[in-house]
CSV table of C-alpha atoms in Angstrom, one decimal:
chain,number,residue,atom,x,y,z
A,1,LEU,CA,43.0,101.3,268.5
A,2,PRO,CA,43.7,101.0,264.8
A,3,PRO,CA,46.5,98.5,264.1
A,4,SER,CA,49.6,99.5,262.1
A,5,THR,CA,48.5,97.9,258.9
A,6,PRO,CA,50.2,98.9,255.7
A,7,THR,CA,48.1,101.4,253.8
A,8,MET,CA,48.4,104.1,251.2
A,9,ALA,CA,51.2,106.7,251.3
A,10,ALA,CA,50.5,110.3,252.3
A,11,THR,CA,48.9,112.6,249.7
A,12,THR,CA,49.8,116.1,248.8
A,13,VAL,CA,49.5,118.4,251.8
A,14,THR,CA,47.2,121.4,251.6
A,15,MET,CA,45.9,123.9,254.1
A,16,THR,CA,42.7,125.8,254.3
A,17,ALA,CA,41.6,128.4,256.9
A,18,ASN,CA,38.2,130.1,257.5
A,19,ALA,CA,37.6,133.8,257.8
A,20,ALA,CA,37.8,133.7,261.6
A,21,ALA,CA,41.2,131.9,261.8
A,22,ALA,CA,43.5,134.9,261.4
A,23,GLY,CA,41.8,136.8,264.2
A,24,LYS,CA,41.9,133.8,266.5
A,25,VAL,CA,45.6,133.2,265.8
A,26,ALA,CA,46.4,136.8,266.8
A,27,ALA,CA,44.1,136.5,269.9
A,28,CYS,CA,45.9,133.3,271.0
A,29,ALA,CA,49.3,134.8,270.6
A,30,GLU,CA,48.3,137.8,272.7
A,31,ALA,CA,46.8,135.5,275.3
A,32,ALA,CA,50.0,133.4,275.4
A,33,ALA,CA,52.0,136.5,276.3
A,34,LYS,CA,49.6,137.2,279.2
A,35,GLY,CA,49.5,133.6,280.5
A,36,GLU,CA,45.9,133.2,279.3
A,37,LEU,CA,46.4,130.5,276.6
A,38,LEU,CA,45.8,126.7,277.0
A,39,VAL,CA,46.8,124.1,274.3
A,40,VAL,CA,44.8,120.9,274.0
A,41,LEU,CA,46.1,118.1,271.7
A,42,ASP,CA,45.0,114.7,270.6
A,43,PHE,CA,47.7,112.0,270.6
A,44,ASP,CA,47.2,109.3,267.9
A,45,ARG,CA,47.6,110.8,264.4
A,46,THR,CA,47.8,114.4,265.8
A,47,LEU,CA,50.8,114.6,268.1
A,48,THR,CA,52.1,111.6,266.1
A,49,ALA,CA,52.1,111.3,262.3
A,50,ASN,CA,49.6,109.3,260.4
A,51,PHE,CA,52.0,107.5,258.0
A,52,MET,CA,55.6,106.4,258.1
A,53,PRO,CA,57.9,107.4,255.2
A,54,ASP,CA,57.3,104.0,253.6
A,55,GLY,CA,53.6,104.4,253.6
A,56,ARG,CA,52.8,102.2,256.6
A,57,ARG,CA,50.2,103.5,259.1
A,58,VAL,CA,51.8,104.9,262.2
A,59,THR,CA,51.1,102.7,265.2
A,60,SER,CA,48.6,103.9,267.8
A,61,ALA,CA,49.1,103.9,271.6
A,62,HIS,CA,47.0,100.6,271.8
A,63,GLY,CA,48.9,99.2,268.8
A,64,VAL,CA,52.3,99.6,270.4
A,65,LEU,CA,51.5,96.7,272.7
A,66,GLU,CA,50.1,94.5,269.9
A,67,ASP,CA,53.1,95.0,267.7
A,68,ALA,CA,55.5,94.1,270.4
A,69,CYS,CA,53.8,90.8,271.0
A,70,VAL,CA,53.1,91.9,274.6
A,71,LEU,CA,49.6,90.8,273.7
A,72,SER,CA,48.9,87.3,272.5
A,73,GLU,CA,48.1,86.2,269.0
A,74,ALA,CA,44.5,85.4,270.2
A,75,PHE,CA,44.2,89.0,271.5
A,76,ARG,CA,45.5,90.4,268.2
A,77,SER,CA,43.2,88.3,266.2
A,78,LYS,CA,40.2,89.4,268.2
A,79,ALA,CA,41.3,93.0,268.3
A,80,LYS,CA,41.6,93.0,264.5
A,81,GLU,CA,38.1,91.5,264.2
A,82,LEU,CA,36.7,94.3,266.4
A,83,PHE,CA,38.6,96.9,264.5
A,84,GLY,CA,37.0,95.6,261.3
A,85,LYS,CA,33.6,95.9,262.9
A,86,TYR,CA,33.9,99.2,264.7
A,87,TYR,CA,36.3,101.4,262.8
A,88,PRO,CA,34.0,101.9,259.8
A,89,ILE,CA,31.4,103.2,262.2
A,90,GLU,CA,33.9,105.6,263.8
A,91,ILE,CA,34.6,107.3,260.5
A,92,ASP,CA,31.1,107.0,258.9
A,93,PRO,CA,30.3,110.5,257.8
A,94,ASN,CA,26.6,109.8,257.7
A,95,MET,CA,26.1,108.5,261.3
A,96,PRO,CA,25.5,111.2,264.0
A,97,ILE,CA,28.1,111.3,266.7
A,98,ALA,CA,25.4,110.8,269.4
A,99,GLU,CA,24.7,107.4,267.8
A,100,LYS,CA,28.4,106.6,267.7
A,101,ILE,CA,29.1,107.2,271.4
A,102,PRO,CA,27.6,104.1,272.9
A,103,ILE,CA,29.0,102.0,270.1
A,104,MET,CA,32.5,103.3,270.7
A,105,SER,CA,32.2,102.7,274.4
A,106,GLU,CA,31.3,99.1,273.6
A,107,TRP,CA,34.4,98.8,271.3
A,108,TYR,CA,36.9,100.2,273.9
A,109,GLY,CA,35.3,98.2,276.7
A,110,GLN,CA,35.6,95.0,274.8
A,111,VAL,CA,39.3,95.6,273.9
A,112,HIS,CA,40.1,96.5,277.5
A,113,ALA,CA,38.3,93.4,278.8
A,114,LEU,CA,40.4,91.3,276.5
A,115,MET,CA,43.6,93.1,277.6
A,116,LEU,CA,42.9,92.3,281.2
A,117,LYS,CA,43.3,88.6,280.3
A,118,GLU,CA,46.8,89.2,279.0
A,119,ALA,CA,50.1,89.3,281.0
A,120,VAL,CA,50.7,93.1,280.7
A,121,THR,CA,53.2,94.6,283.1
A,122,ARG,CA,54.8,98.0,283.6
A,123,GLU,CA,58.1,96.6,282.4
A,124,ASN,CA,56.9,95.2,279.2
A,125,ILE,CA,55.2,98.5,278.3
A,126,ALA,CA,58.6,100.2,278.3
A,127,GLY,CA,60.1,97.5,276.2
A,128,ALA,CA,57.2,97.6,273.7
A,129,VAL,CA,57.7,101.4,273.2
A,130,SER,CA,61.4,101.1,272.8
A,131,GLY,CA,61.0,98.3,270.3
A,132,CYS,CA,58.3,100.0,268.2
A,133,LYS,CA,59.8,101.4,265.0
A,134,THR,CA,56.5,102.5,263.5
A,135,ILE,CA,55.5,105.4,265.8
A,136,LYS,CA,56.9,108.9,265.4
A,137,LEU,CA,56.1,112.5,266.2
A,138,ARG,CA,54.4,114.6,263.6
A,139,GLU,CA,56.9,117.1,262.0
A,140,GLY,CA,56.9,120.3,264.0
A,141,MET,CA,55.3,118.8,267.1
A,142,LEU,CA,58.6,118.7,269.0
A,143,GLU,CA,59.0,122.4,268.5
A,144,LEU,CA,55.4,123.0,269.6
A,145,LEU,CA,55.8,121.0,272.8
A,146,GLN,CA,59.1,122.6,273.7
A,147,SER,CA,57.9,126.1,272.9
A,148,CYS,CA,54.9,125.7,275.2
A,149,GLN,CA,57.1,124.5,278.1
A,150,LYS,CA,59.8,127.1,277.5
A,151,ALA,CA,57.4,130.0,277.1
A,152,SER,CA,57.3,132.8,279.7
A,153,PRO,CA,54.9,132.2,281.4
A,154,PRO,CA,54.8,128.5,280.4
A,155,ILE,CA,51.7,127.5,278.3
A,156,PRO,CA,49.8,124.6,279.8
A,157,LEU,CA,49.4,121.7,277.4
A,158,LEU,CA,46.9,118.9,277.8
A,159,ILE,CA,47.3,115.8,275.7
A,160,MET,CA,43.8,114.3,275.7
A,161,SER,CA,43.7,110.8,274.2
A,162,ALA,CA,41.3,107.9,274.0
A,163,GLY,CA,44.5,105.7,273.9
A,164,LEU,CA,46.5,104.4,276.8
A,165,GLY,CA,48.1,107.1,279.0
A,166,ASP,CA,50.8,104.8,280.3
A,167,VAL,CA,52.0,104.0,276.8
A,168,ILE,CA,51.8,107.7,275.7
A,169,GLU,CA,53.9,108.9,278.7
A,170,GLU,CA,56.4,106.2,278.0
A,171,PHE,CA,56.6,107.2,274.3
A,172,LEU,CA,57.2,110.8,275.2
A,173,ARG,CA,59.7,109.9,277.9
A,174,GLN,CA,61.7,107.9,275.4
A,175,THR,CA,61.2,110.2,272.4
A,176,LEU,CA,61.5,113.8,273.6
A,177,PRO,CA,65.0,115.2,274.3
A,178,PHE,CA,63.6,117.0,277.4
A,179,GLU,CA,61.3,116.0,280.3
A,180,LEU,CA,57.6,116.8,280.4
A,181,ALA,CA,57.1,119.9,282.5
A,182,PRO,CA,54.5,120.1,285.3
A,183,THR,CA,52.4,122.2,282.9
A,184,THR,CA,52.1,119.3,280.4
A,185,HIS,CA,49.6,116.7,281.3
A,186,VAL,CA,48.4,113.5,279.6
A,187,VAL,CA,44.7,113.0,280.1
A,188,SER,CA,43.8,109.5,279.0
A,189,ASN,CA,42.7,106.0,279.9
A,190,ARG,CA,45.0,104.7,282.7
A,191,MET,CA,46.1,101.2,283.4
A,192,VAL,CA,45.8,100.1,287.0
A,193,PHE,CA,48.7,97.8,288.2
A,194,ASN,CA,48.9,95.7,291.3
A,195,GLU,CA,51.9,95.6,293.7
A,196,ALA,CA,53.7,93.1,291.4
A,197,GLY,CA,53.4,95.6,288.5
A,198,CYS,CA,50.7,93.5,286.6
A,199,LEU,CA,47.7,95.1,284.8
A,200,VAL,CA,44.5,94.4,286.8
A,201,ASP,CA,42.1,97.1,285.7
A,202,PHE,CA,41.5,100.4,283.8
A,203,SER,CA,40.6,103.8,285.0
A,204,GLU,CA,36.9,104.8,284.9
A,205,PRO,CA,35.1,106.5,283.2
A,206,LEU,CA,36.3,105.2,279.8
A,207,LEU,CA,37.6,107.9,277.5
A,208,HIS,CA,37.0,107.3,273.8
A,209,MET,CA,37.1,109.4,270.7
A,210,PHE,CA,33.6,110.8,270.9
A,211,ASN,CA,33.3,111.8,274.6
A,212,LYS,CA,36.5,113.9,275.0
A,213,THR,CA,35.5,117.0,276.9
A,214,ALA,CA,36.8,119.1,279.9
A,215,ALA,CA,34.4,117.0,282.1
A,216,PHE,CA,37.1,114.3,281.9
A,217,LEU,CA,39.9,116.5,283.2
A,218,PRO,CA,41.3,115.5,286.6
A,219,GLU,CA,41.5,118.2,289.2
A,220,ALA,CA,45.2,118.9,288.5
A,221,SER,CA,44.6,119.4,284.8
A,222,LYS,CA,41.5,121.6,285.5
A,223,ALA,CA,43.7,123.8,287.6
A,224,LEU,CA,46.0,124.4,284.6
A,225,ALA,CA,43.0,125.8,282.7
A,226,VAL,CA,42.0,128.3,285.4
A,227,GLY,CA,42.2,131.9,284.1
A,228,LYS,CA,42.7,130.8,280.5
A,229,ARG,CA,40.6,132.8,278.0
A,230,HIS,CA,41.9,131.3,274.7
A,231,CYS,CA,42.7,127.7,273.6
A,232,LEU,CA,44.6,126.2,270.7
A,233,LEU,CA,43.0,122.8,270.0
A,234,MET,CA,44.5,120.3,267.6
A,235,GLY,CA,43.0,117.0,266.5
A,236,ASP,CA,42.5,114.5,263.6
A,237,GLY,CA,38.9,113.6,264.1
A,238,LEU,CA,35.5,115.3,264.5
A,239,GLY,CA,35.4,113.9,268.1
A,240,ASP,CA,38.4,116.1,268.9
A,241,LEU,CA,36.3,119.2,268.3
A,242,THR,CA,34.8,118.9,271.8
A,243,MET,CA,38.0,118.6,273.8
A,244,ALA,CA,37.7,122.1,275.2
A,245,ASP,CA,34.0,121.9,275.8
A,246,GLY,CA,33.2,122.9,279.3
A,247,LEU,CA,36.0,125.5,279.5
A,248,ASP,CA,35.2,129.2,279.2
A,249,VAL,CA,37.6,129.8,276.3
A,250,GLU,CA,37.6,131.0,272.7
A,251,THR,CA,39.1,128.2,270.7
A,252,LEU,CA,41.3,128.1,267.6
A,253,LYS,CA,40.7,124.6,266.1
A,254,VAL,CA,43.3,123.0,263.9
A,255,GLY,CA,42.4,119.7,262.2
A,256,PHE,CA,44.7,117.1,260.6
A,257,LEU,CA,42.6,115.4,257.9
A,258,ASN,CA,45.1,112.6,257.3
A,259,GLU,CA,43.1,110.3,254.9
A,260,LYS,CA,39.7,109.8,253.3
A,261,ILE,CA,40.1,113.5,252.4
A,262,GLU,CA,37.5,114.0,249.8
A,263,GLU,CA,34.8,112.3,251.7
A,264,ARG,CA,35.4,114.2,255.0
A,265,LEU,CA,36.8,117.6,253.9
A,266,GLN,CA,33.6,119.5,254.2
A,267,GLN,CA,32.8,118.2,257.6
A,268,PHE,CA,36.4,119.1,258.8
A,269,LYS,CA,36.0,122.6,257.3
A,270,ASP,CA,32.7,123.0,259.1
A,271,GLY,CA,34.2,122.1,262.4
A,272,PHE,CA,37.8,123.3,262.3
A,273,ASP,CA,39.1,126.8,261.7
A,274,VAL,CA,42.2,125.5,260.0
A,275,VAL,CA,42.4,122.1,258.1
A,276,ILE,CA,45.6,120.4,257.1
A,277,ALA,CA,44.7,117.9,254.4
A,278,GLY,CA,47.2,115.1,253.9
A,279,ASP,CA,49.6,114.0,256.6
A,280,GLY,CA,51.2,117.4,257.0
A,281,PRO,CA,53.5,119.1,259.6
A,282,VAL,CA,52.3,121.4,262.4
A,283,PRO,CA,51.2,124.5,260.5
A,284,ASP,CA,52.8,127.8,261.0
A,285,VAL,CA,49.5,129.3,262.2
A,286,ALA,CA,49.7,126.9,265.3
A,287,LEU,CA,53.2,128.0,266.1
A,288,ARG,CA,52.2,131.7,265.7
A,289,ALA,CA,49.3,131.1,268.0
A,290,ILE,CA,51.6,130.2,270.8
A,291,GLY,CA,54.1,133.0,269.9
A,292,ALA,CA,56.8,130.5,268.8
A,293,SER,CA,57.1,131.2,265.0
A,294,PRO,CA,59.8,133.6,263.7
A,295,SER,CA,57.0,135.1,261.5
A,296,ALA,CA,55.0,136.2,264.5
A,297,ASP,CA,54.7,139.9,265.0
C-alpha cells in the first residue's frame, strides 16, 4: 500500500546472523537436494528492492496502479490520507501485532472498497506495470527464483503478499527472462473481473501484512508443501515471520530491514535468523540454503 514517495537513500548494508543460522543453512541445502525444501517469499520490499538508485521508494504492488493514473486523483488523495493514518501503526514497534491485525484489515478493506469504484480493467493493469519505472527486483532475486525453478528436483516457491496478486504476476511476467514454473505460486489478494474484464470484487479472506500464514494457502499451493521438512523464509516485516506457520517445517528466516534500522534492529534480530540491514542484495546464505551458491559445499 505505501506510495512511491521520495525518501532517503539506502544506508550502508550490514548482515547479522544468530547462532542457529549456519546449521539451518546447511539443513536447508541438504533438504533441497532431497526435494524437501520449500521457499516462501514476501513481495513488496523483499522480492523487490526498497529504494531506486536515485533514493526514491520502490513502488508497491498497490502503488503501481496509483502511479499509472489507472486510479483517479480522488482515489490517490484518499489512499494517501489512509496511508498517513495507518502506516505509522503498521511499523509502530510498541504496539502488539494482535492489536494491529483488525486495524490493518480495516485499512486494506477501505482501500479495496475505494478501488471498486474505479474503472480498473485487466488491460490497464498490464499497461500500468509496463509503464512503471519505479519498481525493480532486489539484486540477486532473479538468481534465487531461477535457481529454485531449475533445481533438480525443482524447489517450490511461494510468493505470499498482502499486495495484489494480479499486479505481481503481471510484473513477474514482464520482468523475468523466463516463465514462472508450475512450482512457483503467487499467494495474494486477487481481483475478481466480470466478463467485460472490469474489476468487480476482491478475493476473500483479505490477506494483509499481519495475518500471513499457511492457513491462507490455496489447495494447489498447500500441495507444493507436502513432504517438505525445511523452509527458507524471506521478508521485510515482522508480519512475514508467520508465513510458514501451520506447516511442519524447520524454518531459516531471513529479514530485510530496509529502513528505520536503529529503532527496529533488535526486534528483527529476535525474529529472524539472518538480518540484512539497509536495502541490500539477497545474501549468500540464502543462495547456499537452496544449493545455488558457488561457495556451497
